[in-house]
Amino acid sequence: GQNIDQPTEMTATEGAIVQINCTYQTSGFNGLFWYQQHAGEAPTFLSYNVLDGLEEKGRFSSFLSRSKGYSYLLLKELQMKDSASYLCAVREKITDKLIFGTGTRLQVFP
Amino acid sequence: DGGITQSPKYLFRKEGQNVTLSCEQNLNHDAMYWYRQDPGQGLRLIYYSQIVNDFQKGDIAEGYSVSREKKESFPLTVTSAQKNPTAFYLCASRKTGFGDAGELFFGEGSRLTVL
C-alpha cells in the first residue's frame, strides 16, 4: 500500500524561509511532485524529483531522499501570496497512479 | 491556448439523481485522471485512463463511472449509488513518455452539491 504524511498546518512570517516535510511509503517509487493549491482553486505544479538531491526553481526548492522516503519543499523570501496548501504526491511505479498527501496549509503573516 | 476544461463549475443535484461532469483537454495528453477533494483534505483518485478505450479504478471508484471513447474527453458520472457525493471534483491530464516529468495539469474543478 501507500502512505504519505505531511504536517497539517504551518505558519510563517513574510520574508522568512519555511520547510514543509513529506514522508512516504509506497510499493514502487517513480517520482515525487509538489503542488500549490490556493483555496477553491485547482492545484498548480511546483516541482518534481525522481533522483536524490535538491532541485531549485527560483524561491522554491525541493529535496528528495529515496532511501529515507523523505522530501521537503523549501520556500524562501516568503510573500503573502504564498499562503496556500502545499500537496506532496508520489507516483507509483507499477500502476502509474499519482497519490496525494492531505496537504499542508501554510499561512504567511506580515 | 491549450488546457483542460471542466464543466459545469457548480452543480446542484437532488439525492437519487445521476450527474455527469465533463472534462475535455486539447493538450494531446494520453493519460487523464479524476480526483475528488473534500474540505481540508488531499486529493483522492477516483478513476484514471492511460489510453483511449481503457481505464482503471482508483482508490474510491465505488458509485462512479467513466468512459474514454476519445483521447480528448474523460467524462465522470456520479451515480445515485455514491453515498456522499458532495465534493470538489478535479480532472487532470498528463503527457506520458520517457524522460518527461509527466506532471499533472488540472482543470478548474467542478463543485457538486447534493441537496
PDB file of C-alpha atoms in Angstrom:
ATOM      1  CA  GLY A   1       0.000   0.000   0.000  1.00  0.00           C
ATOM      2  CA  GLN A   2       0.932   3.644   0.070  1.00  0.00           C
ATOM      3  CA  ASN A   3       1.054   6.306   2.767  1.00  0.00           C
ATOM      4  CA  ILE A   4       2.052   9.950   2.525  1.00  0.00           C
ATOM      5  CA  ASP A   5       2.439  12.164   5.593  1.00  0.00           C
ATOM      6  CA  GLN A   6       2.697  15.941   5.793  1.00  0.00           C
ATOM      7  CA  PRO A   7       2.063  18.391   8.626  1.00  0.00           C
ATOM      8  CA  THR A   8      -1.483  19.717   8.556  1.00  0.00           C
ATOM      9  CA  GLU A   9      -0.714  23.381   9.137  1.00  0.00           C
ATOM     10  CA  MET A  10       2.258  25.728   9.324  1.00  0.00           C
ATOM     11  CA  THR A  11       2.663  29.450   9.872  1.00  0.00           C
ATOM     12  CA  ALA A  12       5.496  31.750   8.895  1.00  0.00           C
ATOM     13  CA  THR A  13       6.356  35.422   8.563  1.00  0.00           C
ATOM     14  CA  GLU A  14       6.706  37.391   5.357  1.00  0.00           C
ATOM     15  CA  GLY A  15      10.329  37.379   4.166  1.00  0.00           C
ATOM     16  CA  ALA A  16      11.222  34.243   6.145  1.00  0.00           C
ATOM     17  CA  ILE A  17      12.094  30.712   4.998  1.00  0.00           C
ATOM     18  CA  VAL A  18       9.842  27.724   5.614  1.00  0.00           C
ATOM     19  CA  GLN A  19      10.410  23.994   5.072  1.00  0.00           C
ATOM     20  CA  ILE A  20       7.476  21.640   4.510  1.00  0.00           C
ATOM     21  CA  ASN A  21       8.296  17.982   5.039  1.00  0.00           C
ATOM     22  CA  CYS A  22       6.775  14.934   3.387  1.00  0.00           C
ATOM     23  CA  THR A  23       7.405  11.294   4.213  1.00  0.00           C
ATOM     24  CA  TYR A  24       6.097   8.467   2.097  1.00  0.00           C
ATOM     25  CA  GLN A  25       5.821   4.714   1.868  1.00  0.00           C
ATOM     26  CA  THR A  26       4.987   3.180  -1.468  1.00  0.00           C
ATOM     27  CA  SER A  27       5.189  -0.205  -3.125  1.00  0.00           C
ATOM     28  CA  GLY A  28       7.201   1.221  -6.020  1.00  0.00           C
ATOM     29  CA  PHE A  29       8.508   4.761  -6.431  1.00  0.00           C
ATOM     30  CA  ASN A  30       8.609   6.652  -9.690  1.00  0.00           C
ATOM     31  CA  GLY A  31       8.867  10.308  -8.750  1.00  0.00           C
ATOM     32  CA  LEU A  32       7.643  12.856  -6.229  1.00  0.00           C
ATOM     33  CA  PHE A  33       5.760  16.041  -7.017  1.00  0.00           C
ATOM     34  CA  TRP A  34       4.910  19.194  -5.110  1.00  0.00           C
ATOM     35  CA  TYR A  35       1.815  21.221  -5.959  1.00  0.00           C
ATOM     36  CA  GLN A  36       0.465  24.523  -4.664  1.00  0.00           C
ATOM     37  CA  GLN A  37      -3.269  24.963  -4.204  1.00  0.00           C
ATOM     38  CA  HIS A  38      -4.989  28.216  -3.290  1.00  0.00           C
ATOM     39  CA  ALA A  39      -8.374  27.911  -1.625  1.00  0.00           C
ATOM     40  CA  GLY A  40     -11.117  26.964  -4.082  1.00  0.00           C
ATOM     41  CA  GLU A  41      -8.701  26.605  -6.980  1.00  0.00           C
ATOM     42  CA  ALA A  42      -7.007  23.763  -8.817  1.00  0.00           C
ATOM     43  CA  PRO A  43      -3.502  22.655  -7.826  1.00  0.00           C
ATOM     44  CA  THR A  44      -0.573  24.011  -9.821  1.00  0.00           C
ATOM     45  CA  PHE A  45       2.690  22.164 -10.363  1.00  0.00           C
ATOM     46  CA  LEU A  46       5.740  23.374  -8.435  1.00  0.00           C
ATOM     47  CA  SER A  47       8.457  20.738  -8.647  1.00  0.00           C
ATOM     48  CA  TYR A  48       9.436  17.190  -9.485  1.00  0.00           C
ATOM     49  CA  ASN A  49      12.132  14.933  -8.007  1.00  0.00           C
ATOM     50  CA  VAL A  50      12.950  11.431  -9.163  1.00  0.00           C
ATOM     51  CA  LEU A  51      16.626  11.250  -8.153  1.00  0.00           C
ATOM     52  CA  ASP A  52      18.110  12.087  -4.761  1.00  0.00           C
ATOM     53  CA  GLY A  53      19.127  15.648  -4.195  1.00  0.00           C
ATOM     54  CA  LEU A  54      17.951  19.204  -4.427  1.00  0.00           C
ATOM     55  CA  GLU A  55      16.046  20.807  -7.301  1.00  0.00           C
ATOM     56  CA  GLU A  56      15.960  24.600  -7.237  1.00  0.00           C
ATOM     57  CA  LYS A  57      13.444  26.781  -9.018  1.00  0.00           C
ATOM     58  CA  GLY A  58      13.583  30.420  -8.054  1.00  0.00           C
ATOM     59  CA  ARG A  59      12.317  30.915  -4.490  1.00  0.00           C
ATOM     60  CA  PHE A  60      11.234  27.268  -4.280  1.00  0.00           C
ATOM     61  CA  SER A  61      13.468  24.215  -3.852  1.00  0.00           C
ATOM     62  CA  SER A  62      12.588  20.569  -3.355  1.00  0.00           C
ATOM     63  CA  PHE A  63      14.737  17.824  -1.904  1.00  0.00           C
ATOM     64  CA  LEU A  64      14.407  14.052  -2.138  1.00  0.00           C
ATOM     65  CA  SER A  65      15.979  11.118  -0.288  1.00  0.00           C
ATOM     66  CA  ARG A  66      14.629   7.863  -1.704  1.00  0.00           C
ATOM     67  CA  SER A  67      16.336   5.680   0.891  1.00  0.00           C
ATOM     68  CA  LYS A  68      14.615   7.599   3.684  1.00  0.00           C
ATOM     69  CA  GLY A  69      11.282   8.020   1.893  1.00  0.00           C
ATOM     70  CA  TYR A  70      11.570  11.747   2.576  1.00  0.00           C
ATOM     71  CA  SER A  71      11.155  15.002   0.731  1.00  0.00           C
ATOM     72  CA  TYR A  72      10.882  18.645   1.647  1.00  0.00           C
ATOM     73  CA  LEU A  73       9.760  21.798  -0.090  1.00  0.00           C
ATOM     74  CA  LEU A  74      11.705  24.918   0.846  1.00  0.00           C
ATOM     75  CA  LEU A  75      10.155  28.329   0.291  1.00  0.00           C
ATOM     76  CA  LYS A  76      12.433  31.354   0.607  1.00  0.00           C
ATOM     77  CA  GLU A  77      11.642  35.063   0.877  1.00  0.00           C
ATOM     78  CA  LEU A  78       8.057  34.298   1.738  1.00  0.00           C
ATOM     79  CA  GLN A  79       5.356  36.514   0.316  1.00  0.00           C
ATOM     80  CA  MET A  80       1.741  36.887   1.381  1.00  0.00           C
ATOM     81  CA  LYS A  81       0.643  35.216  -1.859  1.00  0.00           C
ATOM     82  CA  ASP A  82       2.459  32.040  -0.758  1.00  0.00           C
ATOM     83  CA  SER A  83      -0.382  31.422   1.708  1.00  0.00           C
ATOM     84  CA  ALA A  84      -1.863  28.241   0.259  1.00  0.00           C
ATOM     85  CA  SER A  85      -1.950  24.486   0.684  1.00  0.00           C
ATOM     86  CA  TYR A  86       1.092  22.519  -0.477  1.00  0.00           C
ATOM     87  CA  LEU A  87       0.462  18.992  -1.667  1.00  0.00           C
ATOM     88  CA  CYS A  88       3.070  16.247  -1.822  1.00  0.00           C
ATOM     89  CA  ALA A  89       2.326  13.477  -4.343  1.00  0.00           C
ATOM     90  CA  VAL A  90       4.109  10.248  -5.228  1.00  0.00           C
ATOM     91  CA  ARG A  91       3.866   8.322  -8.479  1.00  0.00           C
ATOM     92  CA  GLU A  92       3.659   4.570  -8.115  1.00  0.00           C
ATOM     93  CA  LYS A  93       5.928   2.654 -10.464  1.00  0.00           C
ATOM     94  CA  ILE A  94       3.701  -0.247 -11.490  1.00  0.00           C
ATOM     95  CA  THR A  95       0.267   1.377 -11.588  1.00  0.00           C
ATOM     96  CA  ASP A  96       1.451   4.842 -12.670  1.00  0.00           C
ATOM     97  CA  LYS A  97      -1.035   6.327 -10.203  1.00  0.00           C
ATOM     98  CA  LEU A  98      -0.250   9.676  -8.593  1.00  0.00           C
ATOM     99  CA  ILE A  99      -1.139   9.502  -4.896  1.00  0.00           C
ATOM    100  CA  PHE A 100      -1.530  12.738  -2.925  1.00  0.00           C
ATOM    101  CA  GLY A 101      -0.935  13.516   0.713  1.00  0.00           C
ATOM    102  CA  THR A 102      -3.544  15.513   2.624  1.00  0.00           C
ATOM    103  CA  GLY A 103      -1.615  18.744   2.114  1.00  0.00           C
ATOM    104  CA  THR A 104      -0.020  21.339   4.380  1.00  0.00           C
ATOM    105  CA  ARG A 105      -1.859  24.605   4.827  1.00  0.00           C
ATOM    106  CA  LEU A 106       0.670  27.437   5.071  1.00  0.00           C
ATOM    107  CA  GLN A 107      -0.312  30.839   6.424  1.00  0.00           C
ATOM    108  CA  VAL A 108       2.084  33.726   5.889  1.00  0.00           C
ATOM    109  CA  PHE A 109       1.717  36.683   8.235  1.00  0.00           C
ATOM    110  CA  PRO A 110       3.035  40.221   7.741  1.00  0.00           C
TER     111      PRO A 110
ATOM    112  CA  ASP B   1      -4.361  28.114 -25.871  1.00  0.00           C
ATOM    113  CA  GLY B   2      -4.092  24.504 -24.702  1.00  0.00           C
ATOM    114  CA  GLY B   3      -5.700  23.432 -21.486  1.00  0.00           C
ATOM    115  CA  ILE B   4      -8.271  21.363 -19.650  1.00  0.00           C
ATOM    116  CA  THR B   5     -11.871  22.448 -19.444  1.00  0.00           C
ATOM    117  CA  GLN B   6     -14.265  21.130 -16.848  1.00  0.00           C
ATOM    118  CA  SER B   7     -17.968  21.829 -16.818  1.00  0.00           C
ATOM    119  CA  PRO B   8     -20.109  22.733 -15.100  1.00  0.00           C
ATOM    120  CA  LYS B   9     -18.193  24.705 -12.489  1.00  0.00           C
ATOM    121  CA  TYR B  10     -21.036  24.450  -9.970  1.00  0.00           C
ATOM    122  CA  LEU B  11     -23.727  21.784  -9.933  1.00  0.00           C
ATOM    123  CA  PHE B  12     -26.595  21.032  -7.621  1.00  0.00           C
ATOM    124  CA  ARG B  13     -28.285  17.674  -7.634  1.00  0.00           C
ATOM    125  CA  LYS B  14     -31.102  16.023  -5.764  1.00  0.00           C
ATOM    126  CA  GLU B  15     -30.496  12.756  -3.985  1.00  0.00           C
ATOM    127  CA  GLY B  16     -31.083   9.764  -6.230  1.00  0.00           C
ATOM    128  CA  GLN B  17     -30.071  11.525  -9.437  1.00  0.00           C
ATOM    129  CA  ASN B  18     -27.115  10.686 -11.611  1.00  0.00           C
ATOM    130  CA  VAL B  19     -24.958  13.554 -12.838  1.00  0.00           C
ATOM    131  CA  THR B  20     -22.187  13.694 -15.421  1.00  0.00           C
ATOM    132  CA  LEU B  21     -19.179  16.005 -15.152  1.00  0.00           C
ATOM    133  CA  SER B  22     -17.430  16.913 -18.364  1.00  0.00           C
ATOM    134  CA  CYS B  23     -13.660  17.041 -18.867  1.00  0.00           C
ATOM    135  CA  GLU B  24     -12.061  17.991 -22.193  1.00  0.00           C
ATOM    136  CA  GLN B  25      -8.376  18.573 -22.945  1.00  0.00           C
ATOM    137  CA  ASN B  26      -6.613  19.837 -26.053  1.00  0.00           C
ATOM    138  CA  LEU B  27      -3.091  19.186 -24.816  1.00  0.00           C
ATOM    139  CA  ASN B  28      -2.804  15.903 -26.729  1.00  0.00           C
ATOM    140  CA  HIS B  29      -2.167  14.090 -23.458  1.00  0.00           C
ATOM    141  CA  ASP B  30      -2.663  10.343 -23.332  1.00  0.00           C
ATOM    142  CA  ALA B  31      -3.440   9.987 -19.628  1.00  0.00           C
ATOM    143  CA  MET B  32      -6.409  11.508 -17.822  1.00  0.00           C
ATOM    144  CA  TYR B  33      -7.486  11.370 -14.182  1.00  0.00           C
ATOM    145  CA  TRP B  34     -10.407  12.179 -11.904  1.00  0.00           C
ATOM    146  CA  TYR B  35      -9.835  13.187  -8.295  1.00  0.00           C
ATOM    147  CA  ARG B  36     -12.180  14.101  -5.506  1.00  0.00           C
ATOM    148  CA  GLN B  37     -11.322  16.636  -2.802  1.00  0.00           C
ATOM    149  CA  ASP B  38     -13.262  17.121   0.427  1.00  0.00           C
ATOM    150  CA  PRO B  39     -12.826  20.204   2.653  1.00  0.00           C
ATOM    151  CA  GLY B  40      -9.410  20.253   4.314  1.00  0.00           C
ATOM    152  CA  GLN B  41      -8.429  17.020   2.593  1.00  0.00           C
ATOM    153  CA  GLY B  42      -6.000  15.967  -0.070  1.00  0.00           C
ATOM    154  CA  LEU B  43      -6.940  14.586  -3.474  1.00  0.00           C
ATOM    155  CA  ARG B  44      -8.285  11.054  -3.731  1.00  0.00           C
ATOM    156  CA  LEU B  45      -8.139   9.174  -7.037  1.00  0.00           C
ATOM    157  CA  ILE B  46     -11.462   8.013  -8.471  1.00  0.00           C
ATOM    158  CA  TYR B  47     -10.585   6.705 -11.942  1.00  0.00           C
ATOM    159  CA  TYR B  48      -7.758   7.107 -14.401  1.00  0.00           C
ATOM    160  CA  SER B  49      -7.136   6.309 -18.036  1.00  0.00           C
ATOM    161  CA  GLN B  50      -3.777   5.922 -19.701  1.00  0.00           C
ATOM    162  CA  ILE B  51      -5.072   5.373 -23.218  1.00  0.00           C
ATOM    163  CA  VAL B  52      -8.273   5.657 -25.224  1.00  0.00           C
ATOM    164  CA  ASN B  53     -10.851   2.919 -24.569  1.00  0.00           C
ATOM    165  CA  ASP B  54      -9.128   1.829 -21.370  1.00  0.00           C
ATOM    166  CA  PHE B  55      -9.463   2.983 -17.768  1.00  0.00           C
ATOM    167  CA  GLN B  56      -8.731   1.732 -14.253  1.00  0.00           C
ATOM    168  CA  LYS B  57     -10.332   2.178 -10.868  1.00  0.00           C
ATOM    169  CA  GLY B  58      -8.608   4.413  -8.400  1.00  0.00           C
ATOM    170  CA  ASP B  59      -8.919   4.261  -4.635  1.00  0.00           C
ATOM    171  CA  ILE B  60     -12.542   5.412  -4.328  1.00  0.00           C
ATOM    172  CA  ALA B  61     -14.286   4.237  -7.535  1.00  0.00           C
ATOM    173  CA  GLU B  62     -17.487   2.952  -5.922  1.00  0.00           C
ATOM    174  CA  GLY B  63     -20.516   4.928  -7.062  1.00  0.00           C
ATOM    175  CA  TYR B  64     -18.719   6.477 -10.033  1.00  0.00           C
ATOM    176  CA  SER B  65     -18.351   5.532 -13.689  1.00  0.00           C
ATOM    177  CA  VAL B  66     -16.252   6.867 -16.576  1.00  0.00           C
ATOM    178  CA  SER B  67     -15.710   6.414 -20.288  1.00  0.00           C
ATOM    179  CA  ARG B  68     -12.791   7.208 -22.582  1.00  0.00           C
ATOM    180  CA  GLU B  69     -14.078   6.997 -26.130  1.00  0.00           C
ATOM    181  CA  LYS B  70     -11.951   9.902 -27.343  1.00  0.00           C
ATOM    182  CA  LYS B  71      -8.464  10.999 -26.395  1.00  0.00           C
ATOM    183  CA  GLU B  72      -9.690  14.494 -25.559  1.00  0.00           C
ATOM    184  CA  SER B  73     -12.588  13.551 -23.333  1.00  0.00           C
ATOM    185  CA  PHE B  74     -12.972  11.742 -19.993  1.00  0.00           C
ATOM    186  CA  PRO B  75     -16.449  12.331 -18.503  1.00  0.00           C
ATOM    187  CA  LEU B  76     -17.260  11.235 -14.962  1.00  0.00           C
ATOM    188  CA  THR B  77     -20.734  10.108 -13.909  1.00  0.00           C
ATOM    189  CA  VAL B  78     -21.608  10.373 -10.245  1.00  0.00           C
ATOM    190  CA  THR B  79     -24.326   7.800  -9.736  1.00  0.00           C
ATOM    191  CA  SER B  80     -27.030   7.586  -7.100  1.00  0.00           C
ATOM    192  CA  ALA B  81     -25.010   4.749  -5.553  1.00  0.00           C
ATOM    193  CA  GLN B  82     -22.368   7.226  -4.370  1.00  0.00           C
ATOM    194  CA  LYS B  83     -23.306   7.750  -0.729  1.00  0.00           C
ATOM    195  CA  ASN B  84     -21.643  11.094  -0.115  1.00  0.00           C
ATOM    196  CA  PRO B  85     -21.144  12.844  -3.461  1.00  0.00           C
ATOM    197  CA  THR B  86     -20.889  16.466  -2.284  1.00  0.00           C
ATOM    198  CA  ALA B  87     -17.285  17.417  -3.066  1.00  0.00           C
ATOM    199  CA  PHE B  88     -14.915  19.303  -5.340  1.00  0.00           C
ATOM    200  CA  TYR B  89     -14.059  17.207  -8.408  1.00  0.00           C
ATOM    201  CA  LEU B  90     -10.828  17.751 -10.290  1.00  0.00           C
ATOM    202  CA  CYS B  91      -9.926  16.398 -13.708  1.00  0.00           C
ATOM    203  CA  ALA B  92      -6.298  16.244 -14.794  1.00  0.00           C
ATOM    204  CA  SER B  93      -4.201  15.055 -17.697  1.00  0.00           C
ATOM    205  CA  ARG B  94      -0.553  14.414 -18.328  1.00  0.00           C
ATOM    206  CA  LYS B  95       1.913  13.647 -21.025  1.00  0.00           C
ATOM    207  CA  THR B  96       3.356  10.163 -20.870  1.00  0.00           C
ATOM    208  CA  GLY B  97       6.718   9.223 -22.234  1.00  0.00           C
ATOM    209  CA  PHE B  98      10.291   8.508 -21.310  1.00  0.00           C
ATOM    210  CA  GLY B  99      12.148  11.460 -19.894  1.00  0.00           C
ATOM    211  CA  ASP B 100       9.075  13.531 -19.104  1.00  0.00           C
ATOM    212  CA  ALA B 101       8.296  14.530 -15.540  1.00  0.00           C
ATOM    213  CA  GLY B 102       4.722  13.913 -16.517  1.00  0.00           C
ATOM    214  CA  GLU B 103       3.259  16.401 -14.100  1.00  0.00           C
ATOM    215  CA  LEU B 104      -0.500  16.658 -13.933  1.00  0.00           C
ATOM    216  CA  PHE B 105      -2.302  19.596 -15.471  1.00  0.00           C
ATOM    217  CA  PHE B 106      -5.586  20.274 -13.735  1.00  0.00           C
ATOM    218  CA  GLY B 107      -8.889  21.718 -14.842  1.00  0.00           C
ATOM    219  CA  GLU B 108     -10.555  24.388 -12.707  1.00  0.00           C
ATOM    220  CA  GLY B 109     -12.737  21.859 -10.949  1.00  0.00           C
ATOM    221  CA  SER B 110     -16.447  21.145 -10.586  1.00  0.00           C
ATOM    222  CA  ARG B 111     -18.135  21.704  -7.253  1.00  0.00           C
ATOM    223  CA  LEU B 112     -21.045  19.282  -6.774  1.00  0.00           C
ATOM    224  CA  THR B 113     -23.597  19.797  -4.024  1.00  0.00           C
ATOM    225  CA  VAL B 114     -26.296  17.249  -3.291  1.00  0.00           C
ATOM    226  CA  LEU B 115     -29.423  18.768  -1.795  1.00  0.00           C
TER     227      LEU B 115
END
